[in-house]
Coordinates of C-alpha atoms in Angstrom, one line a residue:
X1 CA 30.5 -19.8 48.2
X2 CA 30.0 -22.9 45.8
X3 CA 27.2 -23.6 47.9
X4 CA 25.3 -20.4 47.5
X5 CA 26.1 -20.2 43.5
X6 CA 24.2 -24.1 42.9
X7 CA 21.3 -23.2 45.2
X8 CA 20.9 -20.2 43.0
X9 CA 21.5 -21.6 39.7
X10 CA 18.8 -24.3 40.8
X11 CA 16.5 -21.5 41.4
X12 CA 17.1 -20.1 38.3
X13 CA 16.4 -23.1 36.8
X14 CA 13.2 -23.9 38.1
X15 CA 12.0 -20.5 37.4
X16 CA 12.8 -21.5 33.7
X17 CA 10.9 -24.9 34.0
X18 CA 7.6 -23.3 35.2
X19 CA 6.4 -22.2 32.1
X20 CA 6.8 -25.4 30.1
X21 CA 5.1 -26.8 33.3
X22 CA 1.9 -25.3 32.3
X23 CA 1.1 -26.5 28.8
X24 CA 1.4 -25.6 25.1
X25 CA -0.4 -22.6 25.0
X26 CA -2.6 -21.6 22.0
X27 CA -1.2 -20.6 18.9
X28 CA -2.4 -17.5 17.9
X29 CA -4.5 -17.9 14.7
X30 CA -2.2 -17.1 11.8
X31 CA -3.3 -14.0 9.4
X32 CA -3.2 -14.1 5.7
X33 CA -1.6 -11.1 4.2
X34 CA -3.7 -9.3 1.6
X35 CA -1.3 -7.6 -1.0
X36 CA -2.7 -4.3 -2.2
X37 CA -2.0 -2.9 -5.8
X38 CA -2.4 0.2 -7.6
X39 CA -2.7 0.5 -11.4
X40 CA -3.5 3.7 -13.2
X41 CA -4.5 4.2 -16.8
X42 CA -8.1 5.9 -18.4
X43 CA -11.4 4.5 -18.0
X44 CA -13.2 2.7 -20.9
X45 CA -16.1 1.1 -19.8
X46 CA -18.3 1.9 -16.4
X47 CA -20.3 -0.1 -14.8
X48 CA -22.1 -0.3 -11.4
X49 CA -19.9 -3.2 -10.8
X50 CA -17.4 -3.3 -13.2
X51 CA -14.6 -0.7 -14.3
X52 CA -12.5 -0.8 -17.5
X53 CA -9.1 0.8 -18.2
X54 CA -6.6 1.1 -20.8
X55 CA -3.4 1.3 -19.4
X56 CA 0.1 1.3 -20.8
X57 CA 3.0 -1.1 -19.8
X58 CA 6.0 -0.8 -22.3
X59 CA 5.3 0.1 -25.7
X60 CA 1.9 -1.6 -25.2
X61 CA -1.5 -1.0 -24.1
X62 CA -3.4 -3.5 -22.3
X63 CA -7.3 -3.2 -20.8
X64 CA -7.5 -4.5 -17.3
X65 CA -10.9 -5.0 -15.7
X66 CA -12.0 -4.9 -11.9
X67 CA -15.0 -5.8 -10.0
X68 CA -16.6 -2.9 -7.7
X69 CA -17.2 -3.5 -4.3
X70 CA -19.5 -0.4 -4.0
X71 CA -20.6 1.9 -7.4
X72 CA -18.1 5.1 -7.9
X73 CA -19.5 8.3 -7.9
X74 CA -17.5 11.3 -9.7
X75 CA -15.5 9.0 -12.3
X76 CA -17.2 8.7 -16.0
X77 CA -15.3 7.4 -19.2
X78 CA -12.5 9.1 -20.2
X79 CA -11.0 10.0 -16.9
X80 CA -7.2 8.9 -15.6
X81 CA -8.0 7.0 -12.7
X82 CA -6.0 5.5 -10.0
X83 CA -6.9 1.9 -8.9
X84 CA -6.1 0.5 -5.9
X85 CA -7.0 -3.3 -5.7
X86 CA -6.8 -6.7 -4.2
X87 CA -7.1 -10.5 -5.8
X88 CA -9.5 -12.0 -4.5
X89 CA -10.7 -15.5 -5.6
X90 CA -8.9 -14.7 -8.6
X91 CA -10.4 -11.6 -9.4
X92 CA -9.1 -8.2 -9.4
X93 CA -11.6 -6.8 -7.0
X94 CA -10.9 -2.5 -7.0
X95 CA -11.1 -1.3 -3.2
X96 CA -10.8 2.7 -4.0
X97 CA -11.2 4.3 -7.7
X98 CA -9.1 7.7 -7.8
X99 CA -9.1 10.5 -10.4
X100 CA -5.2 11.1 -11.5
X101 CA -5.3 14.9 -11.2
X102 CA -1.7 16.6 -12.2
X103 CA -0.2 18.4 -9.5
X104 CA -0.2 22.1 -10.3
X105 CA 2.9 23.6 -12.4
X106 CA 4.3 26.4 -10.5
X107 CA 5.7 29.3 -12.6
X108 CA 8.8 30.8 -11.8
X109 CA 9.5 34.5 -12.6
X110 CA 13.2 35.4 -13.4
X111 CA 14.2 38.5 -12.0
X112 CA 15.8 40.4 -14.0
X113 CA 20.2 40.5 -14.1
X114 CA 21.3 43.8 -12.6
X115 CA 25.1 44.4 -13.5
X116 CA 27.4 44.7 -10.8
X117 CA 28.4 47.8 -10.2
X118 CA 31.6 49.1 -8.3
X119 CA 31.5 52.1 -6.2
X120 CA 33.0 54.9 -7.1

């Protein structure tokens, strides 16, 4: 019984060896991460390859500006926009420009009380 449990452990065991037998294998080429980020605020100044916003971060307003990868259409000055972007060489280079519409207020109608009544 010994017997049979070594022959069988050495199996296992050069079934383990065989693939460090072959080689290293090729790392697979590492991908950098891009981070996307969204800012929102109103357009000041449009450009066909720059965009403008003010946008407000604690008690203050700052202006941030963002390179266009392709011209918006849609957007003039004035709007509230939604910026999604990336850093790129640093740069804040805006992959898709967004108009911030409000989502719709739904009114709610109160029906009027009826008194409770007991039967009689």
């Amino acid at each position: 019984m010994a017997r049979v449990l070594s022959i069988g452990a050495c199996i296992v065991f050069i079934f383990f060896l065989f693939p460090l037998a072959r080689g290293e294998q090729k790392a697979l080429p590492t991908t950098t991460r891009v981070t996307k980020m969204r800012a929102g605020g109103v357009v000041t100044e449009l450009t066909e390859k720059t965009i403008k916003i003010k946008r407000q971060v604690k008690n203050s307003e700052e202006i941030v500006e963002f390179s266009l990868e392709k011209p918006v259409e849609k957007i003039k000055v004035g709007d509230k926009v939604k910026v999604s972007y990336i850093i790129k060489n640093g740069e804040k280079v805006a992959i898709k420009v967004t108009r911030d519409i409000p989502p719709k207020t739904v009114k709610t109608t109160k029906k009027p009380e009826v008194p409770f009544s007991t039967p009689k």
